[in-house]
XYZ file of C-alpha atoms in Angstrom:
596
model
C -45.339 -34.401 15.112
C -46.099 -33.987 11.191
C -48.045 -30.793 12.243
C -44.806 -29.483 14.298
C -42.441 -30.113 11.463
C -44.864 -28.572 8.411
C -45.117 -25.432 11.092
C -41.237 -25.025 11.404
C -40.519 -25.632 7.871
C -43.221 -22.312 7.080
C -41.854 -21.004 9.848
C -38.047 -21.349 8.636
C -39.454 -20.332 5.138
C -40.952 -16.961 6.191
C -37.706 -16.358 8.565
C -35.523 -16.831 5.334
C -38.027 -14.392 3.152
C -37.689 -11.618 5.539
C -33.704 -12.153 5.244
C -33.771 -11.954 1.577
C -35.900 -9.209 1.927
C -33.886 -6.626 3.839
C -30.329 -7.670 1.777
C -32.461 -6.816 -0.778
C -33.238 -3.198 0.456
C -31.357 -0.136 -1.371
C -29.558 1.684 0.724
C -30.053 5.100 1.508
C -28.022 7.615 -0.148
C -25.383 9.364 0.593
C -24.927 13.014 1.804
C -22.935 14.976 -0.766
C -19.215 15.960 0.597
C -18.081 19.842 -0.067
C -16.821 20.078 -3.856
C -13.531 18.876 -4.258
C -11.453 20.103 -7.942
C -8.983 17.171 -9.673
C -7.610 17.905 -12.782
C -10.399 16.967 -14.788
C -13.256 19.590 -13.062
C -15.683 19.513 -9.712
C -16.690 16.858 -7.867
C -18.752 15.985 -4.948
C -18.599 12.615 -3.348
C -20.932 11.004 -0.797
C -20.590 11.050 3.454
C -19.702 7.753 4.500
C -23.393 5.978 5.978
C -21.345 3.818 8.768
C -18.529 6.214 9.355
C -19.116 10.393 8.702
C -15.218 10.991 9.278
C -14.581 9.241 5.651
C -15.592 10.557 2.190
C -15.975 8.119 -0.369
C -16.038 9.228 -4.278
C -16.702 6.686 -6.487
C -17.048 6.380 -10.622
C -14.190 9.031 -11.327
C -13.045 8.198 -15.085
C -9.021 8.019 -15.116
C -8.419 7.567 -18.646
C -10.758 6.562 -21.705
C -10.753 3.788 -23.231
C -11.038 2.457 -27.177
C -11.400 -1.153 -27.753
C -8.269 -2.435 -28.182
C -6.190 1.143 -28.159
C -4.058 2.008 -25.166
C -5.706 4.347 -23.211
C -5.939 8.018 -23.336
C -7.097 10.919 -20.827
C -9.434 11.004 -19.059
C -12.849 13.285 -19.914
C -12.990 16.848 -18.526
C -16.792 18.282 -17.782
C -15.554 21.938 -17.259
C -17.772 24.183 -15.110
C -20.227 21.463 -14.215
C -19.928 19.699 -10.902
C -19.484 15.992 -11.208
C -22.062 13.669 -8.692
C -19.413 11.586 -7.625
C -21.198 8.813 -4.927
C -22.608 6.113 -7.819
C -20.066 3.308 -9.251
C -19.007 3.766 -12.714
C -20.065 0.660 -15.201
C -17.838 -2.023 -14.915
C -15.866 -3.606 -18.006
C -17.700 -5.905 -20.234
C -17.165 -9.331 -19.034
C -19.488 -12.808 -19.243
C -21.814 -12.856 -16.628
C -21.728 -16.044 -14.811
C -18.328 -17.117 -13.576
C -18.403 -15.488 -10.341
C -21.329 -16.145 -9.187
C -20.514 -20.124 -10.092
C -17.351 -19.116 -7.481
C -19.405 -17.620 -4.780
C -21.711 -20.201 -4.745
C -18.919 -22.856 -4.172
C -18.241 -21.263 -1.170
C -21.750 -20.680 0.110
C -21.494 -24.553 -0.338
C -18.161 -25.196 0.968
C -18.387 -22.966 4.225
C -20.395 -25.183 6.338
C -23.870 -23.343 5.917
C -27.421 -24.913 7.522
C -29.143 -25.266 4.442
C -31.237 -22.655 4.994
C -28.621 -19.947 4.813
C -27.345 -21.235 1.437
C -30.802 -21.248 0.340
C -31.086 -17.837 1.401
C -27.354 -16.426 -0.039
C -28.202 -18.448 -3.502
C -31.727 -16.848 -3.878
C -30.022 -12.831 -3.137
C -27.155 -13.651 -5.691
C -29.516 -14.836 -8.240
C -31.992 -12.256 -7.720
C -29.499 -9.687 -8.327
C -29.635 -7.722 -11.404
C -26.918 -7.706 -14.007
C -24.792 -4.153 -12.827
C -24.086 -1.604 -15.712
C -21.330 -2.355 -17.616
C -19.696 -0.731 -20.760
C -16.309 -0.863 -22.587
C -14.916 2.929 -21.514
C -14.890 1.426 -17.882
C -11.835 3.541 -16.634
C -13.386 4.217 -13.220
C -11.798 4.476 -10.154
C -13.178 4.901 -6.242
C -11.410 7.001 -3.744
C -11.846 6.190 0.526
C -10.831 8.623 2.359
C -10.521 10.133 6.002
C -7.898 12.801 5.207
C -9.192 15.505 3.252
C -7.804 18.915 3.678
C -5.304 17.116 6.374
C -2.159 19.160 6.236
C -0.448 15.559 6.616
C -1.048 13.349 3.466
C -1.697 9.432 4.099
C -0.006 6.804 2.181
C -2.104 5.061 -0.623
C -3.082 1.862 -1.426
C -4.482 1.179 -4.809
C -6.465 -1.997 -5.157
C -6.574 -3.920 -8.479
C -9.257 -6.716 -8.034
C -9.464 -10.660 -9.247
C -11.328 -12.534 -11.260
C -8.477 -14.214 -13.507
C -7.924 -10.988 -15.833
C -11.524 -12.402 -17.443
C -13.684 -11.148 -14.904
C -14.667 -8.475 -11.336
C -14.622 -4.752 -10.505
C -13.567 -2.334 -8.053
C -16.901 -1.463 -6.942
C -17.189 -5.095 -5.666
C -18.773 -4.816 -2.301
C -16.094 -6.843 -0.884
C -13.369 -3.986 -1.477
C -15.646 -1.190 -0.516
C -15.283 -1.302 3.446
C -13.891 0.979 5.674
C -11.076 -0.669 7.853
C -8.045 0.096 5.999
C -8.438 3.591 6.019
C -9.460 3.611 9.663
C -6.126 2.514 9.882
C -4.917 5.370 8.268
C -4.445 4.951 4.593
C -6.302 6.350 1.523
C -7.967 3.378 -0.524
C -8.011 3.451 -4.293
C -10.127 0.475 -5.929
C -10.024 0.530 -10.094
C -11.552 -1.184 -13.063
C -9.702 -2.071 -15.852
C -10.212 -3.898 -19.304
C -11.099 -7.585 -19.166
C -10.696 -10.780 -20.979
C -10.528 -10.220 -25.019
C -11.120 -6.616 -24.621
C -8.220 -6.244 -22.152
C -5.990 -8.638 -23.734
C -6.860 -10.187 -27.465
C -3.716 -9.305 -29.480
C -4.272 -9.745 -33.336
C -1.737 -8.849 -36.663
C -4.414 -6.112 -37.644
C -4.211 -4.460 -34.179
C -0.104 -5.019 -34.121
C 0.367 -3.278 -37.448
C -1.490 -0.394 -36.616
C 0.025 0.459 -33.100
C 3.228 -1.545 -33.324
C 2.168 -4.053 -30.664
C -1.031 -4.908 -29.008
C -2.869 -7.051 -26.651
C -2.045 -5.863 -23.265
C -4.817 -2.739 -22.950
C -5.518 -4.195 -19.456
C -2.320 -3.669 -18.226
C -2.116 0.140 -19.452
C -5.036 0.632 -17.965
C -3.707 -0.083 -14.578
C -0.170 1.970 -15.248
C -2.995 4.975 -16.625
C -4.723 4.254 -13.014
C -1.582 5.061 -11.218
C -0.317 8.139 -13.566
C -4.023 9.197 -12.236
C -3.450 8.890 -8.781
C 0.009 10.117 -8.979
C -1.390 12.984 -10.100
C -4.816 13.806 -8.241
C -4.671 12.104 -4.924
C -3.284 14.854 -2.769
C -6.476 16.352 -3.303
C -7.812 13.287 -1.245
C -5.428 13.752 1.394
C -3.278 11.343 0.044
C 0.609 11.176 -0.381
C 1.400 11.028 -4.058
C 4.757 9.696 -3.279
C 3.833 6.833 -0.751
C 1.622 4.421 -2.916
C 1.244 0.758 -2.445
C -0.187 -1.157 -5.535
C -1.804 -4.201 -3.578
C -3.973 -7.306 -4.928
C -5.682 -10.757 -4.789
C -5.439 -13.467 -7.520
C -5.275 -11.507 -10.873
C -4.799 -8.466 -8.927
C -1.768 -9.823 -7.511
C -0.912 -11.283 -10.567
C -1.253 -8.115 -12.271
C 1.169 -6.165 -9.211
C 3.546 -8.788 -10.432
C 3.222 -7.424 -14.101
C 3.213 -3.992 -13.300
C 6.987 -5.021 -11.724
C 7.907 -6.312 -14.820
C 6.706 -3.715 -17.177
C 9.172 0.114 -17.263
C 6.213 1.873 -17.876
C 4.906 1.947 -13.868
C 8.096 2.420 -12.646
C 8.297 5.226 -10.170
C 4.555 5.015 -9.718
C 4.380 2.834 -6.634
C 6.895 2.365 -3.773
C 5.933 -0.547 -2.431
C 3.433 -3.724 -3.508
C 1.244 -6.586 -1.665
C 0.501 -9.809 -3.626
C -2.100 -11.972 -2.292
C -2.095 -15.461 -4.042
C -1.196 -14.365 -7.353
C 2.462 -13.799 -9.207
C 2.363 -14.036 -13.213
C 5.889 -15.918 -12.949
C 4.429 -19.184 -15.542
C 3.691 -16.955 -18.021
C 4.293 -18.128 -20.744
C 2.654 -15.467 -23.828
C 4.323 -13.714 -26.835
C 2.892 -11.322 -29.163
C 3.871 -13.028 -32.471
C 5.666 -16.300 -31.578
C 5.580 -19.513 -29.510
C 7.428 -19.696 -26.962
C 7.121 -23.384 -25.595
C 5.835 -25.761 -27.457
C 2.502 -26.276 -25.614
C 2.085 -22.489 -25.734
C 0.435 -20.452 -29.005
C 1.119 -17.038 -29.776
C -0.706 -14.360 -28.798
C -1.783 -12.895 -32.320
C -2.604 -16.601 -33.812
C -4.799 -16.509 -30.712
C -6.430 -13.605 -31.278
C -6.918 -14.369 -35.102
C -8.481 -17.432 -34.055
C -11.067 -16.308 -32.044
C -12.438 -13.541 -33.996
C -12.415 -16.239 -37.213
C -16.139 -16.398 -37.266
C -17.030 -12.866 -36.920
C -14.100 -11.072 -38.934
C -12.279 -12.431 -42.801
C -8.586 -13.005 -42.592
C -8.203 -9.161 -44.243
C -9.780 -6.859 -41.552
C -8.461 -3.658 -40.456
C -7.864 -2.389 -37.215
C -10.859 -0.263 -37.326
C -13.031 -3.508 -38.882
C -12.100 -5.651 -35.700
C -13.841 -2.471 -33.057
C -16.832 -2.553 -35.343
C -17.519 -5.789 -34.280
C -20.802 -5.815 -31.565
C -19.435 -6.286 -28.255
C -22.351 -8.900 -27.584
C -20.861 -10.803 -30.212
C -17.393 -10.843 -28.768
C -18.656 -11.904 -25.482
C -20.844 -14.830 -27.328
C -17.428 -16.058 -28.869
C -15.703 -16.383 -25.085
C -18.698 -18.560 -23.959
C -17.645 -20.860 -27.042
C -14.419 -20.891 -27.224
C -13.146 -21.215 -23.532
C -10.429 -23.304 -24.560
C -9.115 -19.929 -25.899
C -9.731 -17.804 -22.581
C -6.699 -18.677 -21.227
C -4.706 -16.945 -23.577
C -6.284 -13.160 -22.576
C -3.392 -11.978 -20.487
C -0.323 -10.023 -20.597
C 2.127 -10.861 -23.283
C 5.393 -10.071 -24.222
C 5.550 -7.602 -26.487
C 9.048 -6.113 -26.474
C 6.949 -2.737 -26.030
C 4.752 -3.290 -22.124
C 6.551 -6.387 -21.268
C 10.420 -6.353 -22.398
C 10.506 -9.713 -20.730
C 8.480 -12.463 -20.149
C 7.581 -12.250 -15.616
C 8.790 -14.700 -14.503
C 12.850 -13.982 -16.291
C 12.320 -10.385 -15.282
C 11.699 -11.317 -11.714
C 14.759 -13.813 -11.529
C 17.070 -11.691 -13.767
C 16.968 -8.656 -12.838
C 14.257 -6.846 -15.138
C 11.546 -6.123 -12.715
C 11.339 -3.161 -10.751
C 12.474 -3.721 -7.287
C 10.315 -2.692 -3.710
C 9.838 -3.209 -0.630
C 7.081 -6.701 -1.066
C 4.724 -8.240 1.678
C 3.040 -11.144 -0.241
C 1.440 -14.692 1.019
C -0.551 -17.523 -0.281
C -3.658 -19.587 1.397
C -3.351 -23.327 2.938
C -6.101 -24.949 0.702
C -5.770 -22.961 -2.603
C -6.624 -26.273 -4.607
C -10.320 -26.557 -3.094
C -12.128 -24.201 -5.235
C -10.695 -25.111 -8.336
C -9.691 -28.979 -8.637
C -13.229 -29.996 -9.568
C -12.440 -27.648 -13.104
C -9.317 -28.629 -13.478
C -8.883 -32.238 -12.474
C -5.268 -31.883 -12.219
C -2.367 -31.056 -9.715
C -0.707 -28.714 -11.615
C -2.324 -26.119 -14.041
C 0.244 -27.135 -17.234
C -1.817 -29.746 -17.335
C -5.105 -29.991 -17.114
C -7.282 -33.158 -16.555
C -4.642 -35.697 -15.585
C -7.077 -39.218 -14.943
C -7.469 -42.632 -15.505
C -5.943 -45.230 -13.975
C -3.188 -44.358 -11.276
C -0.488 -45.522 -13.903
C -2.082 -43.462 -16.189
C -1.508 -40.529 -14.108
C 1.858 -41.329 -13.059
C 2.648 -41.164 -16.570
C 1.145 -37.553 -16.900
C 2.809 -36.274 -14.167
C 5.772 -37.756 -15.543
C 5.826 -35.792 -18.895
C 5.515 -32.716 -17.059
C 8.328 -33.109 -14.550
C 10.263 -35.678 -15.457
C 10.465 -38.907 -14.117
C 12.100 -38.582 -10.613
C 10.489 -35.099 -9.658
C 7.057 -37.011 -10.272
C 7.744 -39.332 -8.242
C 8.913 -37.079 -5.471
C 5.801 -35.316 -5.767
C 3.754 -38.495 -5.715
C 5.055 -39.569 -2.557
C 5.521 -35.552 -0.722
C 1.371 -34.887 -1.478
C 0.422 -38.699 -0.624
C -0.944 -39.397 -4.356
C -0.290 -42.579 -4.566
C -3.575 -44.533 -4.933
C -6.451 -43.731 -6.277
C -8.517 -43.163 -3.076
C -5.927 -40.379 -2.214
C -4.940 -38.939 -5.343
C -7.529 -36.293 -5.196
C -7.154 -35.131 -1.445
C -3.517 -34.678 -2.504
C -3.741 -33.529 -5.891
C -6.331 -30.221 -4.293
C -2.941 -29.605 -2.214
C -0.695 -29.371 -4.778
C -2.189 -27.700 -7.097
C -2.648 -24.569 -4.565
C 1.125 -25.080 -4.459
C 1.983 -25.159 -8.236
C -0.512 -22.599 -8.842
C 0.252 -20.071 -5.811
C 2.643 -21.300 -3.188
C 6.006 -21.972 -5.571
C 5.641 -18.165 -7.465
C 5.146 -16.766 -4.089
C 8.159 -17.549 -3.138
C 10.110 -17.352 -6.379
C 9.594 -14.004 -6.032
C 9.823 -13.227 -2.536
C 13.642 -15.409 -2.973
C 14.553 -12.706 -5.956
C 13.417 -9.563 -4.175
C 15.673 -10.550 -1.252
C 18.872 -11.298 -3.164
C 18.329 -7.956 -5.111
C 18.323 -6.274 -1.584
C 14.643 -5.311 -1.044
C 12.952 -6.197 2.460
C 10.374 -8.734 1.580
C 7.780 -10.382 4.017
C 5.543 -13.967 3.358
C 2.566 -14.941 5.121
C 0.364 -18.252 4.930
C -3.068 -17.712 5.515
C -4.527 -20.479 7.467
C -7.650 -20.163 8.709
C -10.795 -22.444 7.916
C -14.451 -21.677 8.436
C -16.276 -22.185 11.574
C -18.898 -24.590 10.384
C -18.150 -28.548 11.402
C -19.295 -29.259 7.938
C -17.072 -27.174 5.877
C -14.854 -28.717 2.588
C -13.125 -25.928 1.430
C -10.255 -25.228 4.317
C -8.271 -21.845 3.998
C -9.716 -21.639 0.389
C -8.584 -19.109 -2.860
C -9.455 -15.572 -2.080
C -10.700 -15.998 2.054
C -8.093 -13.572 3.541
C -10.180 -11.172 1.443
C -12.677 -10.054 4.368
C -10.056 -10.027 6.675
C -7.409 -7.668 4.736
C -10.914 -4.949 3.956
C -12.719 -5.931 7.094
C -15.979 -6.499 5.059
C -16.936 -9.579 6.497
C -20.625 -10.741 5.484
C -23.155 -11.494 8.282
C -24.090 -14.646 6.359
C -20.484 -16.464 6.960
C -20.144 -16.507 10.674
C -17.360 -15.263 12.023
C -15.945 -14.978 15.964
C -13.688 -13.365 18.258
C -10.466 -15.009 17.073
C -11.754 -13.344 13.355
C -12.015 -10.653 15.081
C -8.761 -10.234 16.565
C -7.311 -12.193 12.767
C -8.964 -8.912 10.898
C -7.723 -6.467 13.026
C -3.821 -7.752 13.020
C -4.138 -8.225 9.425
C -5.108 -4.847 8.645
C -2.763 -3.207 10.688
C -0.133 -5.549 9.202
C -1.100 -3.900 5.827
C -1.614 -0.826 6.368
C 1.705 -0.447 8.602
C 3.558 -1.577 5.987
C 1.922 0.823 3.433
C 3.024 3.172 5.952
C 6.916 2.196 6.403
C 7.683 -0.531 4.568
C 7.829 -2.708 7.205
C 4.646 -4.722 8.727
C 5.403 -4.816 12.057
C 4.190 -2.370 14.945
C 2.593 -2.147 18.454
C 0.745 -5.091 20.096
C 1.251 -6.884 17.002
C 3.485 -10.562 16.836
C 6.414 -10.216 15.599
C 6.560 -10.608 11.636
C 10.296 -11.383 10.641
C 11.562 -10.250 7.287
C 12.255 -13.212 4.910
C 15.115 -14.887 4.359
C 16.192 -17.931 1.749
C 18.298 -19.487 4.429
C 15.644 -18.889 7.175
C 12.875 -19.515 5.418
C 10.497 -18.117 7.807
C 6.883 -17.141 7.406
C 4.255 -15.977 9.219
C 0.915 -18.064 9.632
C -1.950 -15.704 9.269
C -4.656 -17.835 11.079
C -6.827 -18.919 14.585
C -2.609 -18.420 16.287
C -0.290 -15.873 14.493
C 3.143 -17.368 14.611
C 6.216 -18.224 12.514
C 6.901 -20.766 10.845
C 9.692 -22.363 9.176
C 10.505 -23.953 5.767
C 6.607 -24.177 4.836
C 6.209 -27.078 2.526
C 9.721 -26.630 1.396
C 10.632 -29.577 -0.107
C 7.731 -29.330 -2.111
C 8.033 -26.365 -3.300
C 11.761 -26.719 -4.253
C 10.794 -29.674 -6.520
C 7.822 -26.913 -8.448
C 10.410 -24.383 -8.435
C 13.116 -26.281 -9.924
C 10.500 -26.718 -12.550
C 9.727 -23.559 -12.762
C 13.065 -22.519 -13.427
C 13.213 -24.950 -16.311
C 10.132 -23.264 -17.661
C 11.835 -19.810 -17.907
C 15.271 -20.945 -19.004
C 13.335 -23.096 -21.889
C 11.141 -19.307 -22.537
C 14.309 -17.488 -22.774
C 16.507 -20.123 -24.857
C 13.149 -19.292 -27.377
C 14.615 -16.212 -28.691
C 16.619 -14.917 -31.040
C 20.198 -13.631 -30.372
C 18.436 -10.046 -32.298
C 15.443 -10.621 -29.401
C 17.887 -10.759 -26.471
C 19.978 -7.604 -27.763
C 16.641 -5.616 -28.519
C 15.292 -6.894 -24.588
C 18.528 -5.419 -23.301
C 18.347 -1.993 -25.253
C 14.314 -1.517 -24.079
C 15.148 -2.208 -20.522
C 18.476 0.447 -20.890
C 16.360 3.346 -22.058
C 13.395 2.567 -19.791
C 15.619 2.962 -16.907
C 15.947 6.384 -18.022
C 12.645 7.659 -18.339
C 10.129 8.563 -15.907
C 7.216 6.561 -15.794
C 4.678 9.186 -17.342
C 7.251 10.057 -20.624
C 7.167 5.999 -20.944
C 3.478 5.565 -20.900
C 3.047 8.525 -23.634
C 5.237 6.925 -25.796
C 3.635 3.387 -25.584
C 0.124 5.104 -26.688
């Protein structure tokens, strides 16, 4: 018997080698496409390996970027023809973070041990990709070239918190949207401090600062706008669309004038910036720190109190990225802030007053958002981290956020209320406070300003018996691209949930409106209604999702921005009122010259 099991554990071992061995083989490359002229020169992109109908052109630069400068165009290369099948560098970023998230889920699917021995070893074996700080790339899919009918677009802007990811990420770079008719657009933009550290220096030279990220992504679209009816696709038909941070950042590309008249239509996928809290050069909550005291902060140790401008973007970038893995207290505070210049108002007031640009929205949230992030975080709601101790303790905490009789409603709604089940139902709410009550905040707004809006609720777990992570952050992923990876089993319901999904998406990229043939009926939302659509092993409506519990976080919410906007001056609120009146009268590309 000892000789059986020492043979099958060799055995096992040389079965899991050979795996890690072919996901470790390049693949090979691609055959060039005919030249193809943008307005920047020649390129050639690569013939699709799986599909030869689609032409994929990848590492295109859309604008160029200067640390901490908005961004400007984009190189030209003349007479030369540009090799257009290799990913551009991705934006600096600390290496680390998402493999720690990937790996959670390797351990939360459900996996024999083997197989997360085997998915651990490829990620870790991987080498570090090429990264730089002029990271402006873009990646074009698409099945419509020289088509005398263009396509609608959908431009991807990836996760990863704002800190962290890339549009080359394998998981975006599948073929099943545009099978379904669409041309895909996946983009980098600026990360972390260099995509969002504001700082006096920076602010006196340029007026404002902080907020590079954000540019980058209105640059990305002035691109498009521009070029991609050379791709086949329809300039005028584009659908900004994204998960986490990416959906975060569709919500911020709402709020800001300068993408208006870019896009016609957005997708947010677990993710709306409506909490934000940031300002340039004040506090607006008590809690909250300015942007520029932030910024001055951080770069304490490597700068004096007197640097210039051009002082701070002689600082190594190796150094910079050094300073986030100390100071992660400090990371939160690399996002978009108001600036009275990109952001008039702060998200979550321009969504529910009236300042955000208004389309057509199809936008959802997963069942078990919590799971991959309660064991950081310790807390039910993000505004306040680490809430322990004893269960009187933690009343207490939840009591100074909400207020005395909303904690306790919140206690009882998410069963909190012991020890042994404070946890289960703490993971539940915070995918709530973090995702599910901004979700709907917005999807509320858009309706009442007259804009067809559509919510989903992704429900569907992993196969394996053993798996603690539900209908986790960021799983409708594979489903929405159709780039499902042969190491997380999947089955015929999957299947059949990837297909519907897809055609869900990519329909409404086409009209506006999800629905189509041989697909369950999607009904647009409605406050009174409250209808969804479960996204999961049944597709079906359903009513008044966790609404109770989500009134309570949104009544809080609500509280949040009126406390934000009771923060300014009477001169701030006049000025607010004056940017978003001449904004509405520019096009988008006359507003993004003017904030460079």
């Amino acid at each position: 018997m000892k000789r059986l099991s020492i043979v099958f554990f060799f055995a096992l071992l040389g079965f899991s080698a050979w795996v890690w061995f072919r996901m470790n083989q390049p693949e090979p490359p691609m055959a060039l496409t005919e030249p193809l002229r943008i307005d920047q020169g020649e390129i050639q992109g690569g013939v699709d390996l799986d599909n030869p109908e689609i032409q994929v052109f990848n590492g295109i630069p859309y604008a160029t970027a200067r640390r901490w400068s908005a961004p400007t165009s984009p190189p030209q290369w003349g007479a030369i023809t540009r090799d257009a099948r290799a990913f551009g560098p991705e934006c600096l970023q600390p290496r680390g973070h998402m493999n720690h998230v990937v790996e959670r889920i390797i351990d939360g699917n459900g996996l024999p041990w083997w197989k997360r021995l085997v998915a651990k070893q490829y990620i870790s074996s991987q080498p570090a990709p090429p990264e730089a700080e002029d990271c402006l790339f873009l990646n074009v899919r698409t099945a419509n070239r020289g088509k005398a009918r263009l396509q609608p677009v959908m431009v991807w802007i990836h996760g990863g918190s704002h800190q962290a990811g890339a549009g080359s990420s394998a998981y975006y770079q599948a073929n099943g949207l545009v099978e379904n008719g669409v041309v895909l657009v996946t983009i980098n933009y600026r990360l972390g401090p260099f995509g969002y550290l504001a700082h006096p220096a920076l602010t006196e030279e340029s007026g404002t600062s902080g907020n590079y990220g954000l540019l980058d992504q209105v640059a990305a679209l002035r691109w498009v706008k521009q070029n991609i009816a050379r791709f086949g696709g329809d300039p005028n038909n584009v659908t900004i669309f994204g998960e986490s941070a990416g959906a975060q950042s569709v919500s911020e590309l709402m709020a800001t004038p300068l993408a208006d008249g870019l896009y016609e239509k957005a997708i947010l996928q677990s993710g709306v910036s409506s909490y934000n809290a940031l300002h340039l050069s004040r506090s607006a909550l008590p809690n909250v720190r300015s942007s520029e005291d932030v910024g001055e902060e951080f770069l304490s140790t490597l700068v004096d109190s007197t640097a210039t401008a051009d002082r701070l973007r002689a600082i190594p970038s190796g150094a910079i990225i050094d300073r986030v893995q100390v100071r992660q207290d400090l990371v939160k505070y690399f996002l978009p802030t108001v600036d009275g210049r990109v952001l008039p108002l702060p998200i979550g007031e321009a969504i529910r007053d009236g300042g955000a640009n208004r389309v057509p929205i199809l936008a959802g949230y997963n069942a078990d958002e919590g799971t991959l992030f309660y064991d950081e975080t310790r807390s039910p709601t993000l505004l306040l981290p680490n809430i322990s101790g004893s269960l009187e303790q933690r009343e207490a905490m939840l009591e100074g956020v909400f207020g005395v009789n909303s904690a306790k409603a919140l206690q009882a709604l998410y069963g909190m209320t012991s020890l042994e089940s404070w946890d289960r139902g703490a993971r539940k709410m915070l995918g709530d406070d973090w995702f599910g009550v901004h979700t709907r905040f917005l999807a509320r707004a858009n309706v009442e300003a007259g804009q067809p809006t559509w919510l989903y609720h992704f429900t569907r777990t992993p196969i394996g018996n053993s798996q603690t992570l539900g209908a986790h952050h960021a799983a409708e992923i594979p489903f929405v691209f159709d780039s499902h990876i042969s190491l997380l089993p999947t089955n015929a319901d999957d299947r059949d949930l990837t297909d519907a999904m897809m055609a869900y998406w990519t329909n409404f990229a086409r009209t506006g409106n999800p629905n189509g043939p041989g697909l369950p009926d999607w009904p647009a939302y409605e406050p009174d209604s409250d209808l969804w659509l479960e996204l999961g092993r049944e597709i079906k409506r359903i009513s008044s999702l966790r609404a109770r519990k989500l009134d309570i976080l949104e009544d809080h919410l609500n509280l949040r921005i009126d406390a934000i906007r009771q923060s300014r001056t009477p001169l701030e609120l006049i000025e607010n009122t004056a940017l978003l009146s001449t904004a509405a009268g520019l096009g988008g590309e006359e507003r993004l010259a003017d904030s460079n």
